[in-house]
Each structure stands twice: as structure tokens, then as C-alpha cells.
CSV table of N, CA and C in Angstrom, one decimal:
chain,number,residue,atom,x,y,z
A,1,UNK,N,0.8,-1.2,0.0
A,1,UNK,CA,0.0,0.0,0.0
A,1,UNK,C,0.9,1.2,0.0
A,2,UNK,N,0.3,2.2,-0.7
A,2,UNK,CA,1.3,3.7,-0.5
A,2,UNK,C,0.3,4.6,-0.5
A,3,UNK,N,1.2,5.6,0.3
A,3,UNK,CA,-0.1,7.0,0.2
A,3,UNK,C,0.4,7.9,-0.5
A,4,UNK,N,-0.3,8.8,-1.8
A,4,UNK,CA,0.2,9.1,-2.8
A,4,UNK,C,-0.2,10.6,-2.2
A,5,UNK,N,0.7,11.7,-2.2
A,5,UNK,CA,0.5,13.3,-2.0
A,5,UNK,C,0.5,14.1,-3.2
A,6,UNK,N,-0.1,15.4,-3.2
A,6,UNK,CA,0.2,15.7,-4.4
A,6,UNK,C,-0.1,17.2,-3.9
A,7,UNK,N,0.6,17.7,-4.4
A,7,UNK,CA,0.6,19.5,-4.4
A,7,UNK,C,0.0,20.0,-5.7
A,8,UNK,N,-1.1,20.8,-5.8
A,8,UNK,CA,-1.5,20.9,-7.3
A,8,UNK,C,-1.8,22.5,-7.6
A,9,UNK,N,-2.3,23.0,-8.2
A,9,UNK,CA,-2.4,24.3,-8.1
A,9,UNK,C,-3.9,24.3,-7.9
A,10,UNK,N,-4.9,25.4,-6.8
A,10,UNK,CA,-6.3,24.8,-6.6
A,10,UNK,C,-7.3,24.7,-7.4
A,11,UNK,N,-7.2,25.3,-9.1
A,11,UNK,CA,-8.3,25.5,-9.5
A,11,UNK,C,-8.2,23.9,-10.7
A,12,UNK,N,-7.2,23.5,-10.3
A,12,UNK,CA,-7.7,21.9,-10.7
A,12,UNK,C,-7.7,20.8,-10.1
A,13,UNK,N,-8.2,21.2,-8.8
A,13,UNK,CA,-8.6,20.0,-7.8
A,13,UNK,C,-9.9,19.4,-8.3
A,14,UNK,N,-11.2,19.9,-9.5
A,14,UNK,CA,-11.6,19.4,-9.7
A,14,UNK,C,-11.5,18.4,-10.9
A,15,UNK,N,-10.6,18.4,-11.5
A,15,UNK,CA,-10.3,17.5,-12.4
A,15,UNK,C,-9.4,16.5,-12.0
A,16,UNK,N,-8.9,16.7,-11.2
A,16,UNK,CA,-8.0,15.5,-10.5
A,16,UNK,C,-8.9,14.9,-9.8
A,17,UNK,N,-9.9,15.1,-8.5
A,17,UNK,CA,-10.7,14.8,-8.2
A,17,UNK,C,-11.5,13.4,-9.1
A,18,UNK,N,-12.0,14.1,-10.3
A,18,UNK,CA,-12.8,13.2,-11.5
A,18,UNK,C,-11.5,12.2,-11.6
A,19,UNK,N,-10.5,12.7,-12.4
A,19,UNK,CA,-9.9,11.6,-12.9
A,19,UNK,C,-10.0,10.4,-11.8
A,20,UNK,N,-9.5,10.6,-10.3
A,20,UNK,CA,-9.3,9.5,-9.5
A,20,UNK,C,-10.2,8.9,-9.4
A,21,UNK,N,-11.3,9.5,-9.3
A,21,UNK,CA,-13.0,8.7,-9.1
A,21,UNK,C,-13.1,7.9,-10.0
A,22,UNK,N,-13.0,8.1,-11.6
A,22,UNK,CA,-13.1,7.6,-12.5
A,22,UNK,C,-12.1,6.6,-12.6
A,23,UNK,N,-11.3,6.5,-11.7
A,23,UNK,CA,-10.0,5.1,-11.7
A,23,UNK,C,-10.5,4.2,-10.9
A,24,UNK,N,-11.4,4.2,-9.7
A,24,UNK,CA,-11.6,3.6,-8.6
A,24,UNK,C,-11.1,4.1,-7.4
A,25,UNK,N,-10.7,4.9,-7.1
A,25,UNK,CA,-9.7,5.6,-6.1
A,25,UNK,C,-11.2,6.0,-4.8
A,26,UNK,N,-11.3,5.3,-3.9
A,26,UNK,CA,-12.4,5.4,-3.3
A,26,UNK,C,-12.6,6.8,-2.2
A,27,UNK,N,-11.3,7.2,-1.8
A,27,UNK,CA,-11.4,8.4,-1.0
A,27,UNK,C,-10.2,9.1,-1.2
A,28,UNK,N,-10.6,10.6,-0.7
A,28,UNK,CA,-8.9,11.4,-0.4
A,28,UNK,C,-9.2,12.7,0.1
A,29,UNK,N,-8.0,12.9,0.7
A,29,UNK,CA,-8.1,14.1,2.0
A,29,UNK,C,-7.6,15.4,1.1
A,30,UNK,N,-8.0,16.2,1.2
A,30,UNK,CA,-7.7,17.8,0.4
A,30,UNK,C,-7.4,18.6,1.4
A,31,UNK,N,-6.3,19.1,1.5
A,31,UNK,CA,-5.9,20.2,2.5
A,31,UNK,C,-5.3,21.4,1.7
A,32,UNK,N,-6.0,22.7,1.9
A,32,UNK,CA,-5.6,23.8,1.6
A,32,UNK,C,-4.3,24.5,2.1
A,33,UNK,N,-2.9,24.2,1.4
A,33,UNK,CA,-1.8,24.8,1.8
A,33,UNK,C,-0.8,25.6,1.7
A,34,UNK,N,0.0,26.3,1.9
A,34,UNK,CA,0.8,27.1,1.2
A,34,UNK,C,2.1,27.2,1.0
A,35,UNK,N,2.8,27.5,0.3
A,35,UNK,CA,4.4,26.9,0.1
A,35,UNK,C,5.0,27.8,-1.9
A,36,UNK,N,6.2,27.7,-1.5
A,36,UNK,CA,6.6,27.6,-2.9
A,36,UNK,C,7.8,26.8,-3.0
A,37,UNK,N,8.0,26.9,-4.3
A,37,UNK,CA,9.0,25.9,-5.6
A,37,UNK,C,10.1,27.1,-6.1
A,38,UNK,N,10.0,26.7,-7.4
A,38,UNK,CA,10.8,27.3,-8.3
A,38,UNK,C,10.1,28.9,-8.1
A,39,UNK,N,9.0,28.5,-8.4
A,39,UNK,CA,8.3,30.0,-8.2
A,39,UNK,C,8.3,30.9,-7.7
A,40,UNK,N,8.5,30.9,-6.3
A,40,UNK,CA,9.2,31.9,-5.2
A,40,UNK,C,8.7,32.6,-4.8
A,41,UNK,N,7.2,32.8,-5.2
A,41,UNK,CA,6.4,33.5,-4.8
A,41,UNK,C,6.5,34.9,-6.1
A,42,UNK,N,5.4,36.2,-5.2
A,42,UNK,CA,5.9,37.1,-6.3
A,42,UNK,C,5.2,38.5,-5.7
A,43,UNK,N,5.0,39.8,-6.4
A,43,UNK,CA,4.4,40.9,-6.1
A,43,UNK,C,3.0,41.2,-6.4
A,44,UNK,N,2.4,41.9,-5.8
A,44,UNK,CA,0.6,42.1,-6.2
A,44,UNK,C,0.8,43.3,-5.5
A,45,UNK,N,0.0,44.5,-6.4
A,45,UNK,CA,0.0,45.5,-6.1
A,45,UNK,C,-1.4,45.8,-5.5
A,46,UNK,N,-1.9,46.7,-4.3
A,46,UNK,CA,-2.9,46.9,-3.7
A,46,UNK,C,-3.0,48.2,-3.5
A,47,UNK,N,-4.2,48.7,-3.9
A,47,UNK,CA,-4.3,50.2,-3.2
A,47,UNK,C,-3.0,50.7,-3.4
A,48,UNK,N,-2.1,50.9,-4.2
A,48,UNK,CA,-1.4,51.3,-5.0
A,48,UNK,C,-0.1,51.1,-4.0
A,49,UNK,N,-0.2,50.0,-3.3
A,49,UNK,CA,1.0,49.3,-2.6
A,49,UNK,C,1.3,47.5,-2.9
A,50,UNK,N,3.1,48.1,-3.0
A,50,UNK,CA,3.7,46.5,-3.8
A,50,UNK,C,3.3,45.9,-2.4
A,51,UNK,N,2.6,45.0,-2.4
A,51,UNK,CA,3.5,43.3,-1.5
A,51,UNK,C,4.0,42.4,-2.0
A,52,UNK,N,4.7,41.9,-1.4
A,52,UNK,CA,5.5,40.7,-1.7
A,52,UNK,C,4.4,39.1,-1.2
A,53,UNK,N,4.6,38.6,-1.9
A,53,UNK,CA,3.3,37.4,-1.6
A,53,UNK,C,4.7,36.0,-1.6
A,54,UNK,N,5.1,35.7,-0.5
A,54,UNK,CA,6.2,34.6,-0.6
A,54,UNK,C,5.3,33.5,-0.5
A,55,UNK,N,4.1,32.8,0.2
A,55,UNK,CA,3.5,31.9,-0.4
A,55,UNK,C,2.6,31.7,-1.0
A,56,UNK,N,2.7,31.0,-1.8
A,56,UNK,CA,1.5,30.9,-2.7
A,56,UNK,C,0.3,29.7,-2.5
A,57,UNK,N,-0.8,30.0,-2.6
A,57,UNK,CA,-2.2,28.9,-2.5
A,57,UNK,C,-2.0,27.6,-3.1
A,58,UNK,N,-2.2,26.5,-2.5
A,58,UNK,CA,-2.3,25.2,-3.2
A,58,UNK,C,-3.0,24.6,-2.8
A,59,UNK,N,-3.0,23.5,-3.3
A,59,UNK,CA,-4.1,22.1,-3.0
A,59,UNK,C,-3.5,21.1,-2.7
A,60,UNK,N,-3.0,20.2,-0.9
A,60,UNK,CA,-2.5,19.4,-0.9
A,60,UNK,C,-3.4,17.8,-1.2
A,61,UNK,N,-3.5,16.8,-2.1
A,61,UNK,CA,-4.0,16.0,-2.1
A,61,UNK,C,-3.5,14.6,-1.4
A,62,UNK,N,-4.4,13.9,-0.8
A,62,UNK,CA,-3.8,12.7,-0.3
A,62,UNK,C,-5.0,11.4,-0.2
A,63,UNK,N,-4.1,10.0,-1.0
A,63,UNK,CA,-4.9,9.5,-1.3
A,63,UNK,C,-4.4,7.7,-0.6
A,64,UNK,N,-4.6,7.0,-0.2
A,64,UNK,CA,-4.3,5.8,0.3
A,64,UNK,C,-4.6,4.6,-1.0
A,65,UNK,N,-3.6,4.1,-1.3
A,65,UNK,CA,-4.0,2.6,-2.6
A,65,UNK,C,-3.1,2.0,-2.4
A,66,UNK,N,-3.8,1.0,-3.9
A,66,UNK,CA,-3.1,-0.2,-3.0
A,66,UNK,C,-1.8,-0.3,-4.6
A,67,UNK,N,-0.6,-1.3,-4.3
A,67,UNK,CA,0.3,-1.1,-5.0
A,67,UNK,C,0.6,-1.2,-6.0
A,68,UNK,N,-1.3,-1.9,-6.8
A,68,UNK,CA,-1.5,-2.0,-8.2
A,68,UNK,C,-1.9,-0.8,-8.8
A,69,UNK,N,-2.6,0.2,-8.4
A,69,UNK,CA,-3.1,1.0,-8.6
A,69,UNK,C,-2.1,2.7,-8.9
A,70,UNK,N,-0.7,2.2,-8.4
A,70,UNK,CA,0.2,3.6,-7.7
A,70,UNK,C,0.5,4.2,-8.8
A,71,UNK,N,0.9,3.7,-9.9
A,71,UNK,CA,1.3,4.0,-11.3
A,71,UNK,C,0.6,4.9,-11.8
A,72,UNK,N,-1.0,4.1,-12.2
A,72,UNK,CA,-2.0,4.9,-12.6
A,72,UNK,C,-2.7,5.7,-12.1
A,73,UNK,N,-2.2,5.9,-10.8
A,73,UNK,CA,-3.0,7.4,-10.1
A,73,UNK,C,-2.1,8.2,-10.2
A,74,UNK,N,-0.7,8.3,-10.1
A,74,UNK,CA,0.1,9.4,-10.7
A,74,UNK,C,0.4,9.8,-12.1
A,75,UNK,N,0.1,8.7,-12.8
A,75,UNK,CA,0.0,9.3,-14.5
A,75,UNK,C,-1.7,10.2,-14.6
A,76,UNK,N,-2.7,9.8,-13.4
A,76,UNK,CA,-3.9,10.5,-13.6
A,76,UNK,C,-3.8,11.9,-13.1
A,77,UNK,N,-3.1,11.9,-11.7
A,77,UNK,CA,-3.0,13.3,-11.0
A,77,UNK,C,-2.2,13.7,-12.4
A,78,UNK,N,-1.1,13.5,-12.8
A,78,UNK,CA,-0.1,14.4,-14.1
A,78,UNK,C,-0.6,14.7,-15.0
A,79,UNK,N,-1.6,13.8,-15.1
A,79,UNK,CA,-2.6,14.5,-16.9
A,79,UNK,C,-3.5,16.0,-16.1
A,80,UNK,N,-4.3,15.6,-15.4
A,80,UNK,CA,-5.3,16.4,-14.9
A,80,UNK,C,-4.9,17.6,-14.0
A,81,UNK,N,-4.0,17.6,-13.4
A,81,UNK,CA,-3.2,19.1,-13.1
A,81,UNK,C,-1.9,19.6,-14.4
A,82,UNK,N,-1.6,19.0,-15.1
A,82,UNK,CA,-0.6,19.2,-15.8
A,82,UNK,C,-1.1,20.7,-16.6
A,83,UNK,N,-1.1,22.0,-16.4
A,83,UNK,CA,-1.1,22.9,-17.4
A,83,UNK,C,0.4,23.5,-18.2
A,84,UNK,N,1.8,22.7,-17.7
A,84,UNK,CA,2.4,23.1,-18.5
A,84,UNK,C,3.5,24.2,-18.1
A,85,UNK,N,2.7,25.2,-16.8
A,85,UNK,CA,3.7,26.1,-16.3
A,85,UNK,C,4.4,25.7,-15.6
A,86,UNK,N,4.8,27.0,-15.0
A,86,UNK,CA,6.1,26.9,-13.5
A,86,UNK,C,4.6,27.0,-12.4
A,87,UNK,N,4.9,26.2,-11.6
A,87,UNK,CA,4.3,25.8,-10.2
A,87,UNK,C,3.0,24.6,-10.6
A,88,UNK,N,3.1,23.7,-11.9
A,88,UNK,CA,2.3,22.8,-11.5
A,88,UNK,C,2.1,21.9,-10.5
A,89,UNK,N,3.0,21.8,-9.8
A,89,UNK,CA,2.8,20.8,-7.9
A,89,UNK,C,4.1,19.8,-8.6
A,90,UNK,N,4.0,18.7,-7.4
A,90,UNK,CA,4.8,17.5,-7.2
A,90,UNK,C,3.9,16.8,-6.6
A,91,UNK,N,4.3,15.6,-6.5
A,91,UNK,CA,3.4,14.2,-6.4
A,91,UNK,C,4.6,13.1,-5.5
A,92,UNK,N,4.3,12.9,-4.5
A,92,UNK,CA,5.2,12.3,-3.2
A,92,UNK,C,4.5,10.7,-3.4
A,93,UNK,N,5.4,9.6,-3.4
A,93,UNK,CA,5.3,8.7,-2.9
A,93,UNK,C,5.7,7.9,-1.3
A,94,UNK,N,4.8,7.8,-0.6
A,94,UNK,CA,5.1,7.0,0.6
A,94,UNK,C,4.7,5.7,0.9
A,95,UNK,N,5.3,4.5,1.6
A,95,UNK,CA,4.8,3.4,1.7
A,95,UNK,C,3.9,3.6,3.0
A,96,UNK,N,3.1,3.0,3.1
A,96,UNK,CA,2.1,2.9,4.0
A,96,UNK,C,2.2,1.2,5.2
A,97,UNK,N,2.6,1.8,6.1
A,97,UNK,CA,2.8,0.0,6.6
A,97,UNK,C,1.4,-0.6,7.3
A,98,UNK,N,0.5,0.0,7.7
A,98,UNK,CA,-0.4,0.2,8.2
A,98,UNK,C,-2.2,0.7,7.7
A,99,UNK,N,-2.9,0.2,7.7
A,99,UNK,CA,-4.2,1.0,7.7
A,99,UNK,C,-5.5,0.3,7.9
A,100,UNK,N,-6.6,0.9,9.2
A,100,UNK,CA,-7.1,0.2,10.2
A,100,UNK,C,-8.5,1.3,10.1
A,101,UNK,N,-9.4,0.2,9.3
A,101,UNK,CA,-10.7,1.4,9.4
A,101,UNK,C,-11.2,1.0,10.8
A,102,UNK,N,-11.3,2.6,11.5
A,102,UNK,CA,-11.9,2.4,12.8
A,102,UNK,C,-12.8,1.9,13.1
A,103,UNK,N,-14.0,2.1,12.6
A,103,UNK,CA,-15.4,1.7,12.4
A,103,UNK,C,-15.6,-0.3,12.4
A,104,UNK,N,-14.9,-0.8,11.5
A,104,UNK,CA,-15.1,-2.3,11.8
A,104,UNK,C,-14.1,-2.8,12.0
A,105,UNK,N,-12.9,-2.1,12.5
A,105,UNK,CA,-11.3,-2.8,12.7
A,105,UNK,C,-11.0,-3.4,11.5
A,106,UNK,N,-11.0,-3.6,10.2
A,106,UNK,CA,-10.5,-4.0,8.8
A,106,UNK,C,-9.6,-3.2,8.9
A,107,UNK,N,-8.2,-4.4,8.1
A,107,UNK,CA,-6.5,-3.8,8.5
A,107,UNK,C,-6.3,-4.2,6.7
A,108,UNK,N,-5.5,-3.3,6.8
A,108,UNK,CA,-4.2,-3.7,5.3
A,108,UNK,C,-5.1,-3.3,4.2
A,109,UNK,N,-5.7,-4.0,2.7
A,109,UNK,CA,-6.2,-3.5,1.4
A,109,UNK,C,-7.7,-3.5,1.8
A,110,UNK,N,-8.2,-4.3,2.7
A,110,UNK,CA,-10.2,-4.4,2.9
A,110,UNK,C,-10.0,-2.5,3.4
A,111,UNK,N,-9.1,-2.5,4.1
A,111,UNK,CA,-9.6,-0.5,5.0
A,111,UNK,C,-9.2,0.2,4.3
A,112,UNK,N,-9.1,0.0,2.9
A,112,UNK,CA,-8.9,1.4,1.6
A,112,UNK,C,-10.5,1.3,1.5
């Protein structure tokens, strides 16, 4: 099992969203986060004052599967966030040694 992360930019959480559903990908956690890359952030002018904006908005995604599936959920997140620029996200692989749905105590691929 691995838990797959994904940093995306927010306004295509819904299409990553679809893609996974549309694979079988039964659940995933979305956390609103902030951070930069290459990007580094940048300036926005207000009321006719520069700020400096060093983090920028994202979509952290996280999804629990199982080891058949790991390939084609990261070729799915990379189609469906993929626009091409600077700060499309990254996509983390972790092994998962563990997972225990509370509710009926089911351990290992049944608690995905």
C-alpha cells in the first residue's frame, strides 16, 4: 500500500478529483496549503502598494491505494493538473505499513 501526496495548483482539484473517481480511487483528503518551488512567490500590487506574496495557494491531495493501482494514479494526477507552467505541484510517494478502518477494525487492502 502507498499513500500518494500531491501539491497541485487549486483551480484543478476538480479535475484530479474526477480523474481518481473515475479510476476507482475510493477516498482522499484535500488540505488547503501554502508553500513555494521554483516559483518563489511574487508581487501584487494593492491600493497602490507593492506586497511581496512569498506563499503561494495550493491544493495538498492525499490519497491511500493499493500497489496496483500507484502507477496509474500518478499518471492520472499528471494529466489532470498538468497545465504546463512553473508551479504545476509534485506528487510524493510513501509506503504505508499500516491501515485500520476504525469503524469495523478491517486492516491492510479491505480498510482502503
Amino acid at each position: 500500500m502507498k499513500m500518494v501526496s500531491a501539491i497541485i495548483k487549486p483551480f484543478k482539484l476538480d479535475e484530479v478529483r474526477e480523474a481518481l473517481s473515475g479510476m476507482g480511487v475510493q477516498g482522499i483528503t484535500v488540505t488547503e496549503v501554502k508553500g513555494f518551488g521554483r516559483q518563489k512567490g511574487h508581487t501584487e500590487l494593492y491600493r497602490g502598494a507593492e506586497y511581496v506574496v512569498d506563499f503561494l495557494p495550493k491544493v495538498k491531495i492525499e490519497a491511500a491505494v493499493s500497489d496496483e493501482l500507484v502507477e496509474r494514479v500518478i499518471e492520472a494526477i499528471e494529466g489532470a493538473a498538468r497545465t504546463g507552467k512553473i508551479g504545476d505541484g509534485k506528487i510524493f510517494v510513501t509506503d504505508l505499513e499500516q491501515v485500520v478502518r476504525i469503524r469495523t477494525g478491517e486492516t491492510g487492502k479491505e480498510a482502503l
